[in-house]
Coordinates of C-alpha atoms in Angstrom, one line a residue:
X1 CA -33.7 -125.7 66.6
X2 CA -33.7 -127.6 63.9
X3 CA -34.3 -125.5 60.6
X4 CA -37.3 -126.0 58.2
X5 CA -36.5 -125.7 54.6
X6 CA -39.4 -123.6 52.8
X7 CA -37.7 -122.5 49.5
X8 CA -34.8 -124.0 47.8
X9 CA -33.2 -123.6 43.9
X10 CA -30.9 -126.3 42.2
X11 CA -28.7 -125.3 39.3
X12 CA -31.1 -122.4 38.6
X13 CA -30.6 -121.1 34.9
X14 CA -32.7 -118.1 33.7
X15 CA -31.7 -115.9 30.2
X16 CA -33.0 -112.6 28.9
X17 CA -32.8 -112.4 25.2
X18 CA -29.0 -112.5 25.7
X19 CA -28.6 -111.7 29.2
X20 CA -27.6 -114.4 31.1
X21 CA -29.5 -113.9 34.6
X22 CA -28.0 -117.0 36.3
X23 CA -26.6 -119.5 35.7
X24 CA -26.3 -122.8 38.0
X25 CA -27.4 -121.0 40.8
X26 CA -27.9 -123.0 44.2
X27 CA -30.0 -121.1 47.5
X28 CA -32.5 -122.2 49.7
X29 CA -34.2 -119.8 52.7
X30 CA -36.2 -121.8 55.7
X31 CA -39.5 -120.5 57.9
X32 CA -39.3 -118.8 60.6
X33 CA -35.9 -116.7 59.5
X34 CA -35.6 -113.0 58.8
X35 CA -33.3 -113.1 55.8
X36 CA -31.5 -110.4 53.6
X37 CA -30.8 -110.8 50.1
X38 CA -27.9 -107.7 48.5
X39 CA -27.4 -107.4 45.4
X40 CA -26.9 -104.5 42.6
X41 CA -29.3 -104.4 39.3
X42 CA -26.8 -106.3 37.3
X43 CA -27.1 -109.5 40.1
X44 CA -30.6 -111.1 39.3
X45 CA -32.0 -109.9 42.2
X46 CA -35.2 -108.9 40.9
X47 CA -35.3 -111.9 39.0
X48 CA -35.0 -114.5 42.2
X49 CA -37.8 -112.5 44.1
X50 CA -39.6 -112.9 41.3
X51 CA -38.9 -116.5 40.9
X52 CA -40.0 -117.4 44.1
X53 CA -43.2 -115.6 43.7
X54 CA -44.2 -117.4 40.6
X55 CA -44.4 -114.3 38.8
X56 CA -41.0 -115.3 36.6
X57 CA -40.3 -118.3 35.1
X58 CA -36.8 -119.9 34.4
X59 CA -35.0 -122.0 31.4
X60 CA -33.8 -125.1 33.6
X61 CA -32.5 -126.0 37.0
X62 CA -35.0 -127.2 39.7
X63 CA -37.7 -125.2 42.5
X64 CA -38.7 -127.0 45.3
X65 CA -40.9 -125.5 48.3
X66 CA -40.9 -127.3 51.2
X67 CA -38.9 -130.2 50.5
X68 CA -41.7 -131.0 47.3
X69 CA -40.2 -130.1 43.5
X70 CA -42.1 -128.4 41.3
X71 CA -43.0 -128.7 37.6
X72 CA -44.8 -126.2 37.6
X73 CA -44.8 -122.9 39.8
X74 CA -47.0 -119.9 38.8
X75 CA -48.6 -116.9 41.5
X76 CA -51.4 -119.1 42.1
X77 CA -49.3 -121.8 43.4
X78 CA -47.1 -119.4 45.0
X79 CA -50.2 -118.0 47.2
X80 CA -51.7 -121.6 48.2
X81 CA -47.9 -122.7 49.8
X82 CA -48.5 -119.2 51.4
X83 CA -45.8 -117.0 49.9
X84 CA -46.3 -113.6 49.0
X85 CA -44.6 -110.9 47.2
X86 CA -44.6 -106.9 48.2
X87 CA -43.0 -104.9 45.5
X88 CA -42.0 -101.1 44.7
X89 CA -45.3 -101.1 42.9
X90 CA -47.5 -102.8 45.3
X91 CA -49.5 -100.3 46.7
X92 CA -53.1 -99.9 49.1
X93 CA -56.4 -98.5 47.5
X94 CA -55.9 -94.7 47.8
X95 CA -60.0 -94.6 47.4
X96 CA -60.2 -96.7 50.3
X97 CA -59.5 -96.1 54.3
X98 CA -57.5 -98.1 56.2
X99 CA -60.4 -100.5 57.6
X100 CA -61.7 -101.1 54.1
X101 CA -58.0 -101.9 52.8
X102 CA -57.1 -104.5 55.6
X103 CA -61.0 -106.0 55.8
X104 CA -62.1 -106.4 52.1
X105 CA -59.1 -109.0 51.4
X106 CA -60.5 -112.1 51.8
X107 CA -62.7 -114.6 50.0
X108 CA -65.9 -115.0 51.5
X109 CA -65.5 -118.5 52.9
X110 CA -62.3 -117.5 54.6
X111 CA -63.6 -114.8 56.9
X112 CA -64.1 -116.7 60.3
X113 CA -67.8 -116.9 61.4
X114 CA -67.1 -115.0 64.2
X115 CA -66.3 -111.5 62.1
X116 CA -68.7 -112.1 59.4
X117 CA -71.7 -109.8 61.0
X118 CA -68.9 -107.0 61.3
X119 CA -68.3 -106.9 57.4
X120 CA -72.0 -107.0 56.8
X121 CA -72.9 -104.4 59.3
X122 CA -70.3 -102.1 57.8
X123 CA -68.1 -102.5 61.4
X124 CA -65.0 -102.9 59.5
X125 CA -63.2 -99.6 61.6
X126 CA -63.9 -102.7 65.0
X127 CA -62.5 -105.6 63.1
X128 CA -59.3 -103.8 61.6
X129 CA -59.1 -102.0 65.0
X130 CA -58.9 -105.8 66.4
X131 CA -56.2 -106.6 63.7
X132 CA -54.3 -103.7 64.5
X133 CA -53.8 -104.2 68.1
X134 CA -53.2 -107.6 67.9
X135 CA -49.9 -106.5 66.3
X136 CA -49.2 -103.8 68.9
X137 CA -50.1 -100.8 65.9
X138 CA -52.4 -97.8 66.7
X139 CA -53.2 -96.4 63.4
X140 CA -56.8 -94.7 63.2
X141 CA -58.5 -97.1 60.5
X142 CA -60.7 -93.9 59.1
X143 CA -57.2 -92.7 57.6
X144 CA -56.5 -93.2 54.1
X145 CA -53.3 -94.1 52.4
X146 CA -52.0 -90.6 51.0
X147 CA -52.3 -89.9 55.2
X148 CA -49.5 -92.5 56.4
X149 CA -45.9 -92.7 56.6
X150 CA -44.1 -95.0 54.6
X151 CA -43.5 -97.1 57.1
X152 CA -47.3 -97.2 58.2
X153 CA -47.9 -98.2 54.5
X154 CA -45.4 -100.9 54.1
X155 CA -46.8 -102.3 57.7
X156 CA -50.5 -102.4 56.6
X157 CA -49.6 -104.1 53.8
X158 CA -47.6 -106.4 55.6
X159 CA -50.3 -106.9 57.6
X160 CA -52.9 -107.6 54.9
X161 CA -50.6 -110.1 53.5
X162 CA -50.3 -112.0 56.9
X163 CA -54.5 -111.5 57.0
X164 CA -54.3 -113.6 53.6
X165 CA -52.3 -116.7 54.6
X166 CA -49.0 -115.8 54.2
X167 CA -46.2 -118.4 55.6
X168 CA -43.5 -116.4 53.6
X169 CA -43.0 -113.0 52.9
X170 CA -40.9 -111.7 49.9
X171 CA -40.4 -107.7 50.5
X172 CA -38.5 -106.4 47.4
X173 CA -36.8 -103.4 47.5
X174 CA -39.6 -101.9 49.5
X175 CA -38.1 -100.8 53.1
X176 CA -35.7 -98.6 52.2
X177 CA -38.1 -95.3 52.5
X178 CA -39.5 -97.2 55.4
X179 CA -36.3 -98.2 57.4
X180 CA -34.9 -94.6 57.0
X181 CA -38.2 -92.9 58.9
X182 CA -39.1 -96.0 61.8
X183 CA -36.5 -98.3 61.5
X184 CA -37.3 -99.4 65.1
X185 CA -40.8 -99.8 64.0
X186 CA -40.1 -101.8 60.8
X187 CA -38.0 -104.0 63.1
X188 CA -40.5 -104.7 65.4
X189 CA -42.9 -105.6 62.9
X190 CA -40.1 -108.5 61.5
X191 CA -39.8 -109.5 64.8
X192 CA -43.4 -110.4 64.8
X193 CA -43.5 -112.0 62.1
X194 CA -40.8 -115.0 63.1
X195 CA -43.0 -115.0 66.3
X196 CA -45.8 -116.1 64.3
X197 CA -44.1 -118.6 61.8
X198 CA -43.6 -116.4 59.0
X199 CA -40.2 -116.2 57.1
X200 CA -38.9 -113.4 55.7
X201 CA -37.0 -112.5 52.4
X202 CA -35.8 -108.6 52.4
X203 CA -34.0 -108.1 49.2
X204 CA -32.4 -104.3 48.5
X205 CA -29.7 -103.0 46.6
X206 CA -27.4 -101.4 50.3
X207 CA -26.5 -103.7 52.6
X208 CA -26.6 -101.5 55.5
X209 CA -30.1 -100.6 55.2
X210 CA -30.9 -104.0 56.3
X211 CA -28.0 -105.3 58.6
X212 CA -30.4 -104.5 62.1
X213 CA -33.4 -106.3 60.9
X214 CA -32.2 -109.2 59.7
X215 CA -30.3 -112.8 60.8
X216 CA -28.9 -113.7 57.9
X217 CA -27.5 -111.6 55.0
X218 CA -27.0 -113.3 51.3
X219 CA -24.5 -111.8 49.2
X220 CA -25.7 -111.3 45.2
X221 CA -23.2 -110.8 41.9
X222 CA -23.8 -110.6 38.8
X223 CA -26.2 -114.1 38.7
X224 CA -24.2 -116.1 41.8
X225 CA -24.2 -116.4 45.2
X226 CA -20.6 -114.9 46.7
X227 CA -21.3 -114.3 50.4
X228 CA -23.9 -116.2 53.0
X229 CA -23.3 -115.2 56.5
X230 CA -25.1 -115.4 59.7
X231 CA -25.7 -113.3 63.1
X232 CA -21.6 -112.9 64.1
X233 CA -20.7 -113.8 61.2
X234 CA -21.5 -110.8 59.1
X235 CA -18.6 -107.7 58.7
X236 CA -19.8 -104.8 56.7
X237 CA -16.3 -104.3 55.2
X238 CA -16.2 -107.8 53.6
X239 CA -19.8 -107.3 52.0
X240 CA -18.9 -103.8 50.3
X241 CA -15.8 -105.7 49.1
X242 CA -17.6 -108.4 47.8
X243 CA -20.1 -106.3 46.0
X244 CA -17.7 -103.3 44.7
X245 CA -14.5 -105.1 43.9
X246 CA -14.9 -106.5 40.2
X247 CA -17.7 -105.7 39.5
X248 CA -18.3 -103.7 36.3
X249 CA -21.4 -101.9 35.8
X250 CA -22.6 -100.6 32.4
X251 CA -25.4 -99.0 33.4
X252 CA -27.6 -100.7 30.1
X253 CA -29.9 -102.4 32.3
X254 CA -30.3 -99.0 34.3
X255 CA -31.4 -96.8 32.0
X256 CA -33.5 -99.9 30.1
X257 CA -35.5 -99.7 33.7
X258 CA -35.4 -95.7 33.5
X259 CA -36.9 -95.3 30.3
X260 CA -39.9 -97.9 31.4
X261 CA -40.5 -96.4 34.5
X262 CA -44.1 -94.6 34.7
X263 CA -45.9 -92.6 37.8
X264 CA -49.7 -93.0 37.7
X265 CA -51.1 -90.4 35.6
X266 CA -53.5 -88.1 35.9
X267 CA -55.5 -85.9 33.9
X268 CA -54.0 -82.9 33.1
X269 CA -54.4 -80.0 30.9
X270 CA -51.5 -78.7 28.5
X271 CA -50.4 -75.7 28.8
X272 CA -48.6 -72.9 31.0
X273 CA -50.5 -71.0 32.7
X274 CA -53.0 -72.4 35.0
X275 CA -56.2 -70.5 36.4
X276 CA -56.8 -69.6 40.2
X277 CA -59.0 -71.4 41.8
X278 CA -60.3 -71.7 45.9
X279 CA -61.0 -75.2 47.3
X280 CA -64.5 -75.5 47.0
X281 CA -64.8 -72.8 44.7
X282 CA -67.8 -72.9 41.9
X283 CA -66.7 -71.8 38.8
X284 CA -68.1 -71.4 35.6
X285 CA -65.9 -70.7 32.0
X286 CA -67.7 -69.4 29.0
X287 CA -64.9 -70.7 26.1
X288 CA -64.2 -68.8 22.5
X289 CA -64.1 -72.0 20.4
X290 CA -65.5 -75.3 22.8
X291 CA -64.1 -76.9 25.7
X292 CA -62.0 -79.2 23.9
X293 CA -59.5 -76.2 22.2
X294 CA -59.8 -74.7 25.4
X295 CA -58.6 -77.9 27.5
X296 CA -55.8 -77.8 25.2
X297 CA -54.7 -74.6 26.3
X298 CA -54.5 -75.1 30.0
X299 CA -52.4 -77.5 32.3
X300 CA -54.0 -77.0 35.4
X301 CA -56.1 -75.1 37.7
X302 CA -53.9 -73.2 40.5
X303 CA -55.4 -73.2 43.7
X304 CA -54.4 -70.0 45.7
X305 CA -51.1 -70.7 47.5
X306 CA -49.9 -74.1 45.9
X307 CA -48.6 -75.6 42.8
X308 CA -51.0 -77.1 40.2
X309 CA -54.0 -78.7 41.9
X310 CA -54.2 -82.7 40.9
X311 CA -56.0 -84.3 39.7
X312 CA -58.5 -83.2 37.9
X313 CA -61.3 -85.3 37.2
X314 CA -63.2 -84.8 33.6
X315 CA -67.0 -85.4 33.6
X316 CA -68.9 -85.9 30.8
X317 CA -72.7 -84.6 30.3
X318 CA -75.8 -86.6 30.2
X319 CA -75.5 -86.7 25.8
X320 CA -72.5 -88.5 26.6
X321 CA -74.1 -90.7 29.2
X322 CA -71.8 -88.7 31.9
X323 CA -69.4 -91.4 31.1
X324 CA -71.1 -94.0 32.1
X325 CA -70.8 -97.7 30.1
X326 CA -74.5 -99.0 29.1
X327 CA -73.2 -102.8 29.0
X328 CA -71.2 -102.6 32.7
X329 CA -73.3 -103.4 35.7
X330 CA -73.8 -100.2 38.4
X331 CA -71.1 -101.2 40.8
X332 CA -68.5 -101.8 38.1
X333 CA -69.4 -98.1 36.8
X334 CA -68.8 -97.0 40.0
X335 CA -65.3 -98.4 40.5
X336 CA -64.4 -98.0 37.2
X337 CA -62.1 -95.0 38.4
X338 CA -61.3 -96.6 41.7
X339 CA -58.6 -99.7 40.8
X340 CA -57.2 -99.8 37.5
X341 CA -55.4 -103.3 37.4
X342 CA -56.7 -104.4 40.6
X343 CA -56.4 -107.7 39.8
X344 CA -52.6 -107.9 40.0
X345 CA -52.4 -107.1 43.3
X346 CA -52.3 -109.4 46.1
X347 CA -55.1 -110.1 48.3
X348 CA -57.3 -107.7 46.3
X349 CA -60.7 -109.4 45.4
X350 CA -62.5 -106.9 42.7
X351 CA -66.0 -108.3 42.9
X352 CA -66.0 -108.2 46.5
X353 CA -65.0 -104.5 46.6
X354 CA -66.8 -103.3 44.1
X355 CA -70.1 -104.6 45.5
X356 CA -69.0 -103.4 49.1
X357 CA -68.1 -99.4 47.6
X358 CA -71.3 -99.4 45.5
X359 CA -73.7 -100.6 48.8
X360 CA -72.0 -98.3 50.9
X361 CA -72.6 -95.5 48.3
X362 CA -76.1 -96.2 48.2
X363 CA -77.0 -97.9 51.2
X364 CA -80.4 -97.0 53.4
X365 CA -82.0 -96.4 49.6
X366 CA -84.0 -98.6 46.9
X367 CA -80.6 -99.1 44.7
X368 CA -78.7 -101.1 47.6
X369 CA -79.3 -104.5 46.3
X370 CA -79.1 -103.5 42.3
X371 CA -75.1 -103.7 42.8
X372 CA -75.1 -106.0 39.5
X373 CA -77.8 -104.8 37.5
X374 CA -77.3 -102.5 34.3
X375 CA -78.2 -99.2 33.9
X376 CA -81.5 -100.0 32.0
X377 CA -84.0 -98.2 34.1
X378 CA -82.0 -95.9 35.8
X379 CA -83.5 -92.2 36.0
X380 CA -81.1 -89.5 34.4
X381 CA -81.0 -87.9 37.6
X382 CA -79.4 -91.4 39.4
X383 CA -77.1 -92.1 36.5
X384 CA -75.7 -88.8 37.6
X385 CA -75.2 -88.9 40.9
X386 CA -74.0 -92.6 40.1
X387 CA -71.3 -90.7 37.9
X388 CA -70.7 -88.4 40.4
X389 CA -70.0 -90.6 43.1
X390 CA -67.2 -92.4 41.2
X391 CA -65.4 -89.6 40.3
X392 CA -65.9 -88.5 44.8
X393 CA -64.6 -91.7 45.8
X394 CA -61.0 -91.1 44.0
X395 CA -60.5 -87.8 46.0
X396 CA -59.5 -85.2 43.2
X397 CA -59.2 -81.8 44.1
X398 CA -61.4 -80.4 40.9
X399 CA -64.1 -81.7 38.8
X400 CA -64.3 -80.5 35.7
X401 CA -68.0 -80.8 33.9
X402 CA -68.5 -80.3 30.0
X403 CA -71.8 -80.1 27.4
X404 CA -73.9 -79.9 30.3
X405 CA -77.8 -79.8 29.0
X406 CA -79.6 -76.9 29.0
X407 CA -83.0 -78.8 29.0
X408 CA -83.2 -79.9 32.4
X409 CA -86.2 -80.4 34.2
X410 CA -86.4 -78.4 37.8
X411 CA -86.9 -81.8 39.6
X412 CA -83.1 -82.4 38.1
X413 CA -81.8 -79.0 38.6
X414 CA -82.2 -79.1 41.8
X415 CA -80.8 -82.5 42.5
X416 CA -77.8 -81.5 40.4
X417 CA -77.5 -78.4 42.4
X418 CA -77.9 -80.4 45.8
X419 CA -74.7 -82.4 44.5
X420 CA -72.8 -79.9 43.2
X421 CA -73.1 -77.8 46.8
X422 CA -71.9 -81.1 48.3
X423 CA -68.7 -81.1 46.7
X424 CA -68.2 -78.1 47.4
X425 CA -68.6 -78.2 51.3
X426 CA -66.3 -81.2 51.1
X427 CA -63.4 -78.5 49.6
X428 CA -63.6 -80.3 46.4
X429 CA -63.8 -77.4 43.3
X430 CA -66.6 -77.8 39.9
X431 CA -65.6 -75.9 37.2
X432 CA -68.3 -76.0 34.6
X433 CA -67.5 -75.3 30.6
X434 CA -69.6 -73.5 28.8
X435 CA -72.7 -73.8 31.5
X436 CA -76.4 -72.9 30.4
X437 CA -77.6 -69.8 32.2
X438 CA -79.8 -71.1 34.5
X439 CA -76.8 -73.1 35.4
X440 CA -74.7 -69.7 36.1
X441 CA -77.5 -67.8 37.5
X442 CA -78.4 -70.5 39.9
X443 CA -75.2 -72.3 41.3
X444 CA -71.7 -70.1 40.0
X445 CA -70.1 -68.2 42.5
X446 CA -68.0 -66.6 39.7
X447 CA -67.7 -66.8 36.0
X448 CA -64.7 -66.2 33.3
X449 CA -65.6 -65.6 30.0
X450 CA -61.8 -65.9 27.6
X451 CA -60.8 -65.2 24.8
X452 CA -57.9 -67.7 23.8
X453 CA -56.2 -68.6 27.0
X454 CA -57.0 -64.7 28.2
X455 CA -59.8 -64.1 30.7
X456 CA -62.0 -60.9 28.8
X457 CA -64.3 -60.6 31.6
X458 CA -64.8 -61.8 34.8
X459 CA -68.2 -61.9 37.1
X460 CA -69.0 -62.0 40.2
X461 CA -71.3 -64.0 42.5
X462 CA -73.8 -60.8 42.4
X463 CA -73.5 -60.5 38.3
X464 CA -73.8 -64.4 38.0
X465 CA -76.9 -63.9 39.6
X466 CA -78.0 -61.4 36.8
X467 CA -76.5 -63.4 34.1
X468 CA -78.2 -63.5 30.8

């Protein structure tokens, strides 16, 4: 068969301040192959996936993609010639389930007519079973994220890629985790990819990692090509030479990357010794000197039998608009939690999602189709339970309200009551600082009162009750 060229480089030069990345650097990769690409930190790499993926640019040389040059190459252009790039920091919507990961991808016009009355109708759990089975997968779509393997991760998002054009697929340094856990799974899943048309780039830093799922293996050092070989041709002895023998490694670049590296964070209180605390527990803390010294004091609230129980989400009270922006539309509120930098991820389309979560929060009441309208209007009991809901949809294991009023009405008591019991039965814990007393008496199942970061008293559900 005769092999179609999809990405090729000329004389590629690329510098970093005064690293010198590569220099004259000639490779092309064609559709329809499962390629490798080895190299250590110090061998540009990195730099070529991102090359490819029109997230880098680079000081001369010449890109063509499909035989066409180009003068100019950017992630735009990268995704309408259908190539796409998964990375160590791609990741799925934790918020979201399966279903509403794989089906909430697309623009509008590019759902077929057939599957549009399944996203309206909210029968996305049908359609992304569909999707599924077409590649052979049984996944239950009602899972989210934090529930898969890494393997399952790295396949839906292979999956959602494919679901968003893709002709060629760059995976950087992503199936390592994956390989070691299903590699027969992960192979499969390349397999069906040349079946459909789809080329594939697997870069990592190990050779054998990658030897089994691949047909052609692409040696990388320090900014050339040293070793192309294919099927038969490949010996693992030769590559380890080629990639260990002169090679000198200062380990700059290394601990440039370790110093920049950064988990998501969450909120967390300083401190050492963290409070008990039961899943769905309802606690109230009466503070010495205001929730703000005592936040300071405390890194975390223990729940009984594990470590530190994250995250911890803060909620503001209803002087403070429960943290709600005047100026954002309701749906944006609502996600504000939900997908920080969203829009760098591929396939992701905020508007879309945001509209889809806030509906879905709301639907079967008056506020369904006010997805884009302010918060002008809004009672102070919905702005809370609009509050509420985005903090719910990002899963935290403790909600922690402050300067809750007093002054409530009994209309919006007993809403915030309603909610509050809602969280509960869903395992999620309130812990309320500083709570007015027909707050305790009504709602706490068990109150601190400290002194510093000691606990002077503590009550119980009965004296709560009592509580004046």
């Amino acid at each position: 068969m005769r092999k179609e060229e999809y990405i090729r480089v000329f004389q590629l030069k690329k510098k970093v301040r005064e690293n010198q990345i590569f220099e004259f650097l000639d490779l092309t990769v064609y559709a329809r192959e499962t390629a490798g690409l080895v190299g250590d930190e110090n061998s540009g790499v990195d730099h070529l996936c991102r090359i490819f993926a029109g997230e880098s640019g680079y000081q001369s040389g010449r890109l063509y993609i499909k035989g066409k040059i180009q003068s100019v190459w950017q992630q735009k252009d990268a995704y309408r010639e259908g190539i796409y790039r998964i990375h160590r920091k791609s990741q799925l919507l934790e918020t979201m389930n399966i279903a509403e990961n794989l089906c909430l991808i697309r623009r509008w016009k590019e759902v077929p007519l057939s599957e549009r009355w399944k996203v309206k109708d909210f029968r996305l759990h049908l359609l992304a079973s569909e999707y599924l089975e077409e590649w052979g997968m049984k996944i239950d779509t009602r899972k989210y994220p934090g529930e898969l393997t890494a393997a399952e991760r790295l396949i839906i998002m292979i999956i959602r890629a494919e679901m968003c054009g893709c002709r060629y697929l760059i995976l950087d340094h992503v199936c390592a985790a994956a390989i070691e856990e299903n590699a027969e799974l992960l192979s499969w899943i390349l397999l069906c990819l040349r079946e459909r048309g789809i080329g594939v780039l697997t870069a990592e830093s190990r050779p054998e990692l990658i030897e089994k799922c691949v047909d052609r293996m692409i040696i990388m050092k320090e900014g050339q090509l040293v070793g192309d070989y294919y099927g038969d041709e490949y010996r693992p002895q030769t590559v380890r030479k080629l990639l260990t023998g002169t090679i000198v490694q200062t380990g700059d670049r290394k601990k440039n990357a370790d110093r920049k590296r950064w988990s998501r964070k969450l909120r967390q209180w300083m401190g050492k010794e963290p409070l008990t605390l039961s899943a769905g527990e309802i606690l109230g803390i009466q503070t010495e000197n205001g929730w703000k010294a005592f936040l300071s004091n405390y890194d975390g609230i223990r729940e009984e039998g594990e470590k530190t129980m994250n995250p911890i989400a803060l909620m503001l009270g209803e002087s403070r608009q429960y943290g709600l922006h005047e100026d954002w539309s309701r749906c944006e509120n609502l996600a504000q939690y939900s997908f920080p930098q969203v829009r760098s991820r591929v396939g992701i389309l905020p508007m879309r999602v945001m509209e889809y979560l806030y509906r879905k929060s709301w639907k079967g009441t008056k506020e369904e189709d006010k997805a884009w309208e302010t918060l002008e209007g809004m009672s102070s009991e919905d702005k809370f339970c609009l509050a509420l809901e985005s903090l719910r949809i990002t899963q935290p294991k403790a909600i922690v309200m402050v300067e809750i009023s007093p002054d409530m009405d009994v209309v919006h008591l007993e809403t915030f009551c309603r909610k509050i019991k809602e969280l509960s039965s869903e395992g999620i814990s309130v812990v309320f600082l500083d709570p007015p007393q027909a707050l305790v008496r009504k709602i706490c199942q068990r109150l601190l009162k400290m002194k510093g970061t000691e606990v002077e008293r503590e009550y119980s559900r009965e004296e709560t009750q009592r509580f004046s």
